[in-house]
Short mmCIF file of C-alpha atoms and ligand atoms in Angstrom, two decimals:
data_model
loop_
_atom_site.label_atom_id
_atom_site.label_comp_id
_atom_site.label_asym_id
_atom_site.label_seq_id
_atom_site.Cartn_x
_atom_site.Cartn_y
_atom_site.Cartn_z
CA MET A 1 34.10 34.11 -70.95
CA ILE A 2 35.45 30.59 -70.58
CA PHE A 3 34.96 29.22 -67.10
CA ASP A 4 37.53 26.92 -65.52
CA ILE A 5 34.86 24.70 -64.00
CA ALA A 6 31.13 24.27 -64.66
CA VAL A 7 29.28 22.57 -61.79
CA ILE A 8 25.99 21.04 -62.94
CA GLY A 9 23.36 21.00 -60.17
CA ALA A 10 23.03 23.61 -57.41
CA GLY A 11 21.63 21.43 -54.64
CA MET A 12 23.70 20.96 -51.50
CA ALA A 13 26.37 19.03 -53.39
CA GLY A 14 26.93 21.52 -56.21
CA ALA A 15 26.56 24.64 -54.02
CA SER A 16 29.02 23.43 -51.38
CA LEU A 17 31.58 22.29 -53.93
CA ALA A 18 31.27 25.55 -55.90
CA ALA A 19 31.95 27.49 -52.68
CA GLU A 20 35.10 25.46 -52.03
CA LEU A 21 36.32 25.78 -55.63
CA ALA A 22 35.56 29.46 -56.21
CA PRO A 23 38.65 30.94 -54.51
CA HIS A 24 40.84 28.94 -56.90
CA ALA A 25 38.99 29.00 -60.24
CA ARG A 26 36.35 30.75 -62.35
CA VAL A 27 33.28 28.68 -61.47
CA LEU A 28 29.89 28.51 -63.18
CA LEU A 29 27.13 26.82 -61.15
CA ILE A 30 24.29 25.65 -63.38
CA GLU A 31 20.83 24.77 -62.06
CA GLY A 32 17.92 23.51 -64.14
CA GLU A 33 15.19 24.73 -61.78
CA ASP A 34 14.06 28.29 -61.01
CA ALA A 35 15.57 28.00 -57.55
CA PRO A 36 18.45 25.88 -56.27
CA GLY A 37 17.43 23.34 -53.62
CA TYR A 38 14.14 22.37 -55.25
CA HIS A 39 14.90 18.62 -55.33
CA ALA A 40 16.48 16.37 -52.65
CA THR A 41 18.13 19.23 -50.76
CA GLY A 42 14.85 21.01 -50.07
CA ARG A 43 13.10 17.82 -48.94
CA SER A 44 15.38 16.33 -46.32
CA ALA A 45 14.51 15.33 -42.77
CA ALA A 46 17.29 17.67 -41.61
CA PHE A 47 19.25 15.60 -39.15
CA TRP A 48 22.92 14.98 -38.50
CA GLU A 49 23.12 11.42 -37.22
CA GLU A 50 26.57 9.89 -36.96
CA CYS A 51 25.57 6.34 -37.99
CA TYR A 52 23.32 7.27 -40.88
CA GLY A 53 24.60 5.75 -44.12
CA GLY A 54 26.77 3.08 -42.46
CA PRO A 55 30.32 2.94 -41.06
CA ALA A 56 31.97 4.09 -44.32
CA ILE A 57 30.03 7.37 -44.14
CA VAL A 58 30.90 8.04 -40.49
CA PRO A 59 34.24 9.76 -41.29
CA LEU A 60 32.52 12.24 -43.64
CA THR A 61 29.73 12.95 -41.14
CA ARG A 62 32.04 13.37 -38.17
CA ALA A 63 34.50 15.54 -40.12
CA SER A 64 31.58 17.80 -41.10
CA GLY A 65 30.27 18.17 -37.53
CA PRO A 66 32.63 20.92 -36.29
CA TYR A 67 32.08 23.05 -39.42
CA LEU A 68 28.30 22.75 -39.05
CA ALA A 69 28.43 23.50 -35.31
CA ASP A 70 30.88 26.40 -35.62
CA HIS A 71 28.66 28.08 -38.23
CA GLY A 72 25.54 27.65 -36.09
CA PHE A 73 23.73 25.10 -38.29
CA LEU A 74 23.26 22.39 -35.61
CA THR A 75 20.75 22.21 -32.75
CA ASP A 76 21.06 19.40 -30.19
CA ARG A 77 18.47 16.68 -30.64
CA GLY A 78 19.84 13.26 -29.65
CA ALA A 79 18.72 10.06 -31.32
CA LEU A 80 17.23 6.80 -30.08
CA TYR A 81 17.34 3.59 -32.08
CA ILE A 82 14.54 1.52 -30.57
CA GLY A 83 13.45 -2.12 -30.71
CA ARG A 84 11.40 -4.77 -28.97
CA ALA A 85 12.78 -7.58 -26.79
CA GLU A 86 13.25 -9.77 -29.86
CA ASP A 87 15.42 -7.06 -31.42
CA ARG A 88 18.19 -7.46 -28.83
CA ALA A 89 20.40 -9.19 -31.42
CA ALA A 90 19.81 -6.34 -33.86
CA THR A 91 20.80 -3.71 -31.30
CA ASP A 92 23.89 -5.76 -30.35
CA ALA A 93 24.84 -6.02 -34.03
CA PHE A 94 24.33 -2.27 -34.45
CA CYS A 95 26.71 -1.54 -31.55
CA ALA A 96 29.27 -3.99 -32.94
CA ARG A 97 29.05 -2.46 -36.41
CA TYR A 98 29.96 1.01 -35.14
CA ALA A 99 32.55 -0.06 -32.55
CA GLY A 100 35.80 1.74 -33.28
CA THR A 101 34.22 4.42 -35.50
CA GLY A 102 34.22 7.04 -32.74
CA VAL A 103 30.42 7.22 -32.60
CA ARG A 104 29.08 7.45 -29.05
CA ILE A 105 26.28 4.94 -28.45
CA GLU A 106 24.80 4.22 -25.01
CA ARG A 107 22.31 1.49 -24.18
CA LEU A 108 19.28 2.82 -22.25
CA ALA A 109 17.25 0.89 -19.71
CA PRO A 110 13.53 0.57 -20.55
CA GLY A 111 12.63 3.07 -17.80
CA ALA A 112 14.94 5.71 -19.26
CA LEU A 113 13.46 5.12 -22.72
CA ARG A 114 9.95 5.61 -21.32
CA GLU A 115 11.03 8.87 -19.68
CA ARG A 116 12.26 10.26 -22.99
CA VAL A 117 9.36 8.98 -25.14
CA PRO A 118 6.37 8.45 -22.79
CA GLN A 119 3.99 7.73 -25.70
CA LEU A 120 5.85 4.59 -26.82
CA SER A 121 3.96 1.29 -26.56
CA PRO A 122 5.33 -0.84 -23.71
CA GLU A 123 6.75 -3.59 -25.94
CA TRP A 124 9.43 -1.14 -27.17
CA SER A 125 12.05 -1.84 -24.54
CA GLU A 126 15.41 -1.76 -26.36
CA ALA A 127 17.04 1.61 -26.92
CA LEU A 128 20.41 2.85 -28.12
CA HIS A 129 21.02 6.51 -27.39
CA GLN A 130 23.22 8.72 -29.56
CA PRO A 131 23.65 11.96 -27.66
CA ALA A 132 25.51 13.76 -30.48
CA CYS A 133 22.64 13.66 -33.00
CA ALA A 134 21.48 17.14 -34.03
CA ASP A 135 19.00 18.94 -36.27
CA ILE A 136 20.55 20.72 -39.25
CA ASP A 137 19.36 24.08 -40.55
CA VAL A 138 19.37 22.78 -44.13
CA ALA A 139 18.12 25.95 -45.84
CA GLY A 140 20.61 28.02 -43.83
CA LEU A 141 23.50 25.75 -44.81
CA HIS A 142 22.50 25.72 -48.47
CA GLN A 143 22.21 29.53 -48.55
CA HIS A 144 25.54 29.80 -46.74
CA TYR A 145 27.25 27.85 -49.51
CA LEU A 146 25.43 29.68 -52.31
CA SER A 147 26.36 33.07 -50.78
CA LEU A 148 29.94 31.97 -50.20
CA ALA A 149 30.23 30.77 -53.81
CA ARG A 150 28.87 34.11 -55.12
CA ALA A 151 31.06 36.18 -52.80
CA ARG A 152 34.07 34.26 -54.07
CA GLY A 153 33.20 35.04 -57.69
CA ALA A 154 31.18 32.02 -58.82
CA VAL A 155 28.35 32.70 -61.28
CA LEU A 156 24.98 31.00 -60.67
CA ALA A 157 22.72 30.33 -63.67
CA THR A 158 19.20 29.10 -62.83
CA ARG A 159 16.46 27.86 -65.20
CA ALA A 160 19.35 26.38 -67.16
CA ARG A 161 18.75 22.67 -67.75
CA VAL A 162 21.85 21.16 -69.36
CA ALA A 163 20.94 19.10 -72.42
CA GLY A 164 24.22 18.78 -74.33
CA LEU A 165 27.88 18.46 -73.42
CA SER A 166 30.62 18.32 -76.04
CA ARG A 167 34.36 18.72 -75.78
CA GLU A 168 36.79 20.14 -78.29
CA GLY A 169 40.42 20.63 -77.46
CA GLY A 170 40.63 21.67 -73.82
CA ALA A 171 37.12 23.06 -73.44
CA TRP A 172 33.63 21.73 -72.93
CA THR A 173 30.65 23.38 -74.57
CA ILE A 174 27.54 23.25 -72.40
CA ALA A 175 24.15 23.73 -74.01
CA THR A 176 20.83 24.07 -72.23
CA THR A 177 17.28 23.27 -73.30
CA ARG A 178 16.61 27.03 -73.61
CA GLY A 179 19.49 27.59 -76.02
CA GLN A 180 22.07 29.07 -73.64
CA THR A 181 25.67 27.95 -74.15
CA TRP A 182 28.80 28.29 -72.05
CA ARG A 183 32.36 27.00 -72.28
CA ALA A 184 34.32 25.52 -69.43
CA GLY A 185 37.55 23.61 -68.96
CA MET A 186 36.04 21.06 -66.63
CA ILE A 187 32.61 19.61 -65.83
CA VAL A 188 31.48 18.64 -62.34
CA ASN A 189 28.54 16.27 -62.22
CA ALA A 190 26.52 17.27 -59.11
CA ALA A 191 23.16 16.52 -60.69
CA GLY A 192 21.77 14.30 -57.90
CA ALA A 193 19.19 11.86 -59.31
CA TRP A 194 20.19 12.92 -62.84
CA ALA A 195 23.90 12.16 -62.40
CA ASP A 196 23.94 9.19 -64.78
CA GLU A 197 22.09 11.22 -67.43
CA ILE A 198 24.71 13.97 -67.22
CA ALA A 199 27.46 11.36 -67.50
CA GLN A 200 25.90 9.94 -70.64
CA ALA A 201 25.53 13.43 -72.14
CA ALA A 202 29.29 13.83 -71.61
CA GLY A 203 30.07 10.46 -73.19
CA ALA A 204 30.98 8.84 -69.87
CA ALA A 205 29.72 5.43 -68.78
CA PRO A 206 26.90 5.65 -66.21
CA ILE A 207 27.88 4.34 -62.78
CA GLY A 208 24.39 3.16 -61.90
CA ILE A 209 23.39 6.03 -59.60
CA ALA A 210 19.84 4.99 -58.71
CA PRO A 211 17.20 7.31 -57.21
CA PHE A 212 14.86 5.97 -54.51
CA ARG A 213 11.81 7.83 -53.23
CA ARG A 214 11.51 8.64 -49.51
CA THR A 215 8.33 10.07 -47.93
CA VAL A 216 7.92 12.36 -44.93
CA ILE A 217 4.67 13.57 -43.36
CA ALA A 218 4.11 16.29 -40.76
CA LEU A 219 1.56 15.26 -38.13
CA ARG A 220 -0.44 17.29 -35.66
CA VAL A 221 -0.73 14.95 -32.68
CA ALA A 222 -2.16 15.09 -29.19
CA PRO A 223 -0.60 15.55 -26.77
CA GLN A 224 1.80 17.95 -28.52
CA PRO A 225 5.27 16.38 -28.72
CA PRO A 226 7.83 17.98 -26.44
CA ALA A 227 10.38 20.14 -28.23
CA ASP A 228 13.22 18.10 -26.75
CA LEU A 229 11.92 14.74 -28.00
CA PRO A 230 14.83 12.87 -29.62
CA LEU A 231 14.89 11.60 -33.16
CA VAL A 232 13.40 8.09 -32.79
CA LEU A 233 14.37 5.44 -35.33
CA ASP A 234 13.30 1.81 -35.59
CA ILE A 235 16.39 -0.43 -35.32
CA ASN A 236 14.87 -2.48 -38.17
CA GLY A 237 14.44 0.58 -40.38
CA THR A 238 10.66 0.78 -40.78
CA PHE A 239 10.07 4.31 -39.45
CA TYR A 240 11.60 7.38 -37.86
CA PHE A 241 10.04 10.47 -36.30
CA LYS A 242 11.16 13.71 -34.70
CA PRO A 243 9.50 16.92 -33.50
CA ASP A 244 9.48 20.10 -35.54
CA ALA A 245 7.77 23.31 -34.39
CA GLY A 246 5.07 21.52 -32.38
CA ARG A 247 4.46 18.89 -35.05
CA LEU A 248 5.96 15.42 -35.63
CA TRP A 249 7.83 14.60 -38.81
CA LEU A 250 7.34 10.93 -39.59
CA SER A 251 8.81 8.78 -42.34
CA PRO A 252 7.97 5.14 -43.12
CA HIS A 253 11.62 4.79 -44.18
CA ASP A 254 10.42 3.90 -47.66
CA GLU A 255 12.87 3.36 -50.45
CA VAL A 256 10.98 3.00 -53.70
CA PRO A 257 12.98 2.86 -56.96
CA SER A 258 12.13 5.84 -59.16
CA ALA A 259 13.15 7.48 -62.38
CA PRO A 260 14.73 10.92 -61.83
CA CYS A 261 11.71 13.22 -61.39
CA ASP A 262 9.91 15.77 -59.24
CA ALA A 263 8.98 13.19 -56.58
CA VAL A 264 5.56 13.29 -54.94
CA PRO A 265 4.34 11.22 -52.00
CA GLU A 266 2.12 8.22 -52.77
CA GLU A 267 -1.05 7.74 -50.66
CA LEU A 268 0.02 4.20 -49.88
CA ASP A 269 3.30 5.31 -48.31
CA VAL A 270 1.48 7.94 -46.25
CA ALA A 271 -0.97 5.27 -45.06
CA ILE A 272 1.87 2.88 -44.20
CA ALA A 273 3.59 5.62 -42.18
CA VAL A 274 0.41 6.36 -40.22
CA ASP A 275 -0.30 2.68 -39.65
CA ARG A 276 3.19 1.96 -38.29
CA PHE A 277 3.10 5.04 -36.09
CA THR A 278 -0.22 4.15 -34.49
CA LYS A 279 1.11 0.68 -33.66
CA VAL A 280 4.24 2.09 -32.03
CA THR A 281 2.89 5.02 -29.97
CA ASP A 282 -0.35 6.14 -28.36
CA TRP A 283 -0.19 9.67 -29.76
CA ARG A 284 -3.57 10.62 -31.26
CA ILE A 285 -3.17 11.82 -34.85
CA GLU A 286 -5.31 14.94 -35.37
CA ALA A 287 -4.19 15.75 -38.90
CA VAL A 288 -1.62 14.96 -41.56
CA GLU A 289 -0.74 18.60 -42.18
CA ARG A 290 1.96 18.20 -44.82
CA ARG A 291 3.45 15.45 -46.90
CA TRP A 292 6.39 15.43 -49.23
CA ALA A 293 8.79 13.05 -50.95
CA GLY A 294 12.25 13.34 -52.37
CA LEU A 295 14.79 11.19 -54.16
CA ARG A 296 17.83 9.79 -52.40
CA SER A 297 20.35 8.69 -55.01
CA PHE A 298 22.76 5.84 -54.41
CA ALA A 299 25.69 4.29 -56.27
CA PRO A 300 25.50 0.46 -56.40
CA ASP A 301 27.61 0.10 -53.22
CA ARG A 302 25.74 2.98 -51.51
CA LEU A 303 28.90 5.04 -51.07
CA PRO A 304 29.22 8.47 -52.67
CA VAL A 305 31.22 9.01 -55.85
CA TYR A 306 33.86 11.76 -55.70
CA GLY A 307 36.59 11.99 -58.30
CA PHE A 308 37.53 12.14 -61.97
CA ASP A 309 35.93 9.79 -64.44
CA THR A 310 38.34 7.04 -65.45
CA GLN A 311 37.60 7.31 -69.18
CA VAL A 312 36.41 10.82 -70.01
CA GLU A 313 38.94 13.52 -69.25
CA ARG A 314 38.06 16.64 -67.28
CA PHE A 315 34.79 15.14 -66.05
CA PHE A 316 34.47 15.01 -62.26
CA TRP A 317 31.82 13.03 -60.33
CA PHE A 318 30.24 14.48 -57.18
CA ALA A 319 27.17 12.29 -56.87
CA GLY A 320 25.50 9.45 -54.97
CA GLN A 321 24.94 11.42 -51.73
CA GLY A 322 22.13 9.05 -50.73
CA GLY A 323 20.50 9.87 -47.41
CA PHE A 324 23.52 11.68 -45.96
CA GLY A 325 24.26 14.51 -48.41
CA ILE A 326 23.42 17.30 -45.96
CA GLN A 327 25.22 15.99 -42.91
CA THR A 328 28.36 15.19 -44.91
CA ALA A 329 28.36 18.34 -47.09
CA PRO A 330 31.21 20.32 -45.49
CA ALA A 331 33.74 17.48 -45.51
CA ALA A 332 32.57 16.13 -48.88
CA ALA A 333 32.90 19.54 -50.53
CA ARG A 334 36.34 20.14 -49.04
CA LEU A 335 37.48 16.68 -50.16
CA GLY A 336 35.93 17.09 -53.61
CA ALA A 337 37.62 20.46 -54.15
CA GLN A 338 41.01 19.20 -53.04
CA LEU A 339 40.76 16.12 -55.27
CA LEU A 340 39.66 18.22 -58.24
CA LEU A 341 42.35 20.87 -57.75
CA GLY A 342 45.05 18.30 -56.99
CA GLN A 343 45.72 19.83 -53.56
CA GLY A 344 46.88 18.04 -50.40
CA ARG A 345 44.38 17.30 -47.62
CA ASP A 346 43.78 19.96 -44.97
CA PRO A 347 43.18 19.11 -41.29
CA MET A 348 39.37 18.96 -41.67
CA ILE A 349 39.56 15.89 -43.87
CA ALA A 350 43.01 14.55 -43.01
CA GLY A 351 41.61 11.26 -41.68
CA ILE A 352 39.50 10.49 -44.75
CA ASP A 353 40.63 7.99 -47.38
CA PRO A 354 39.21 9.20 -50.72
CA ALA A 355 39.86 5.82 -52.41
CA ALA A 356 36.63 4.46 -50.91
CA TYR A 357 34.65 7.09 -52.82
CA SER A 358 36.58 7.08 -56.10
CA PRO A 359 34.82 6.34 -59.42
CA ALA A 360 37.80 4.05 -60.12
CA ARG A 361 36.22 1.38 -57.89
CA PHE A 362 33.58 0.82 -60.58
CA ALA A 363 36.14 0.67 -63.37
CA ARG A 364 37.98 -2.02 -61.40
CA GLU A 365 34.73 -3.96 -61.01
CA LEU A 366 34.10 -3.83 -64.75
CA GLN A 367 37.62 -5.09 -65.52
CA SER A 368 37.29 -8.03 -63.14
CA VAL A 369 34.02 -9.27 -64.68
C1 FAD B 401 13.00 12.59 -47.57
C2 FAD B 401 14.50 12.77 -47.47
C3 FAD B 401 15.10 12.91 -46.23
C4 FAD B 401 16.47 13.14 -46.14
N1 FAD B 401 17.00 13.37 -44.90
C5 FAD B 401 18.32 13.68 -44.80
C6 FAD B 401 18.89 14.00 -43.53
O1 FAD B 401 18.20 14.04 -42.51
N2 FAD B 401 20.23 14.29 -43.47
C7 FAD B 401 21.01 14.26 -44.59
O2 FAD B 401 22.23 14.49 -44.49
N3 FAD B 401 20.49 13.95 -45.81
C8 FAD B 401 19.18 13.68 -45.93
N4 FAD B 401 18.63 13.38 -47.14
C9 FAD B 401 19.54 13.30 -48.31
C10 FAD B 401 19.91 14.64 -48.86
O3 FAD B 401 18.74 15.43 -49.01
C11 FAD B 401 20.62 14.44 -50.21
O4 FAD B 401 21.71 13.57 -50.05
C12 FAD B 401 21.17 15.76 -50.74
O5 FAD B 401 20.17 16.76 -50.75
C13 FAD B 401 21.69 15.54 -52.17
O6 FAD B 401 22.09 16.80 -52.66
P1 FAD B 401 22.39 16.94 -54.21
O7 FAD B 401 22.83 18.35 -54.42
O8 FAD B 401 23.27 15.83 -54.65
O9 FAD B 401 20.99 16.67 -54.92
P2 FAD B 401 19.73 17.69 -55.30
O10 FAD B 401 19.44 18.53 -54.12
O11 FAD B 401 18.71 16.84 -55.86
O12 FAD B 401 20.42 18.59 -56.37
C14 FAD B 401 20.70 18.19 -57.69
C15 FAD B 401 20.36 19.35 -58.59
O13 FAD B 401 20.80 19.08 -59.91
C16 FAD B 401 19.91 19.73 -60.77
N5 FAD B 401 20.01 19.15 -62.10
C17 FAD B 401 19.79 17.86 -62.46
N6 FAD B 401 19.94 17.70 -63.78
C18 FAD B 401 20.29 18.91 -64.27
C19 FAD B 401 20.59 19.38 -65.57
N7 FAD B 401 20.53 18.57 -66.66
N8 FAD B 401 20.90 20.69 -65.74
C20 FAD B 401 20.93 21.53 -64.65
N9 FAD B 401 20.66 21.13 -63.39
C21 FAD B 401 20.35 19.83 -63.20
C22 FAD B 401 18.54 19.48 -60.14
O14 FAD B 401 17.59 20.42 -60.59
C23 FAD B 401 18.86 19.61 -58.67
O15 FAD B 401 18.57 20.90 -58.15
C24 FAD B 401 17.28 13.18 -47.29
C25 FAD B 401 16.68 13.05 -48.55
C26 FAD B 401 15.31 12.86 -48.65
C27 FAD B 401 14.68 12.76 -50.01
#
């Protein structure tokens, strides 16, 4: 059987796009691991935070919100960006940066901050509240898209690491390290940290999608954090924490360049996380119960890359989802499918300008050098 479209990578990006494409085409979804979701998708901090990723990501995040809420994948959390007195300029700049984006941000008085996070050290007095922030059921969303793709006729192949891509006439031949081969009319590159490698295998120029390691640890603390504690983020980006099932998830907001790999947490990053946390709150750490790391992959301008390659025909990029690939998945997948199929925009993504995310922006940069 020749497939119309082969999507490489069955993380959130590939699964969601396959689900959107499957009603219109014969889709093959190819995953190198035993189970989809093993890499970045299975390691996220699971929040939907309207500002995360910067103003150019806000339209994708906000357009995804109703889909996520309507399907029951969001639970109210709220977020607080916090700072000390000397961070007033940083909080002002944050508010100015998001003015006009539609994001709701409210400044909290120090007393109100203390009420929400009683364990904070007194010098943390600045707080910006984002009431709309929510937890995402990441595994539920990923399974939703995988099930939807299958129900709509897509075929999922796991333990199928793509090693070779060649094109003859109108069809690509896809070969895996275990000797499987398939044919497809079009390739979608949803390979996360490996996106540039897949591009090179297809003869396309790499865009410079760079993976960066991010660490999260799960802490048992005393007193136990309240279930309704908001997501708390440092305005200067040196930590965030949130409650999960009686524990605290804490990240030192690290961003360490990495080769594409099965990322593991480094002791140093765990120690940095603990050190920062103990300086910021008076929670007593009883145990670091879990630790994990994952790769967040960014294009050079830190915006995602959705669209056809400018040089290699029938090769579509769906990569560079950075730290926002879960919260933007519904709108990104809808946009990706409509760009790939040459369809008009539907109401969910009507307000989104795809030019900002097009691979053509890198081709233009190369020409102007
Ligand atoms: C610690 C951490 C916290 C995060 N927190 C959040 C958050 O709170 N909210 C949010 O929205 N986002 C968050 N993110 C980002 C989010 O997890 C990613 O943007 C998203 O998971 C990217 O999905 P993906 O499908 O592109 O990548 P992946 O999930 O990495 O999927 C890519 C897949 O491609 C497969 N693949 C690669 N090469 C090949 C090949 N040659 N052949 C076959 N298959 C191949 C891989 O095996 C992998 O399964 C976080 C990320 C990390 C690491």
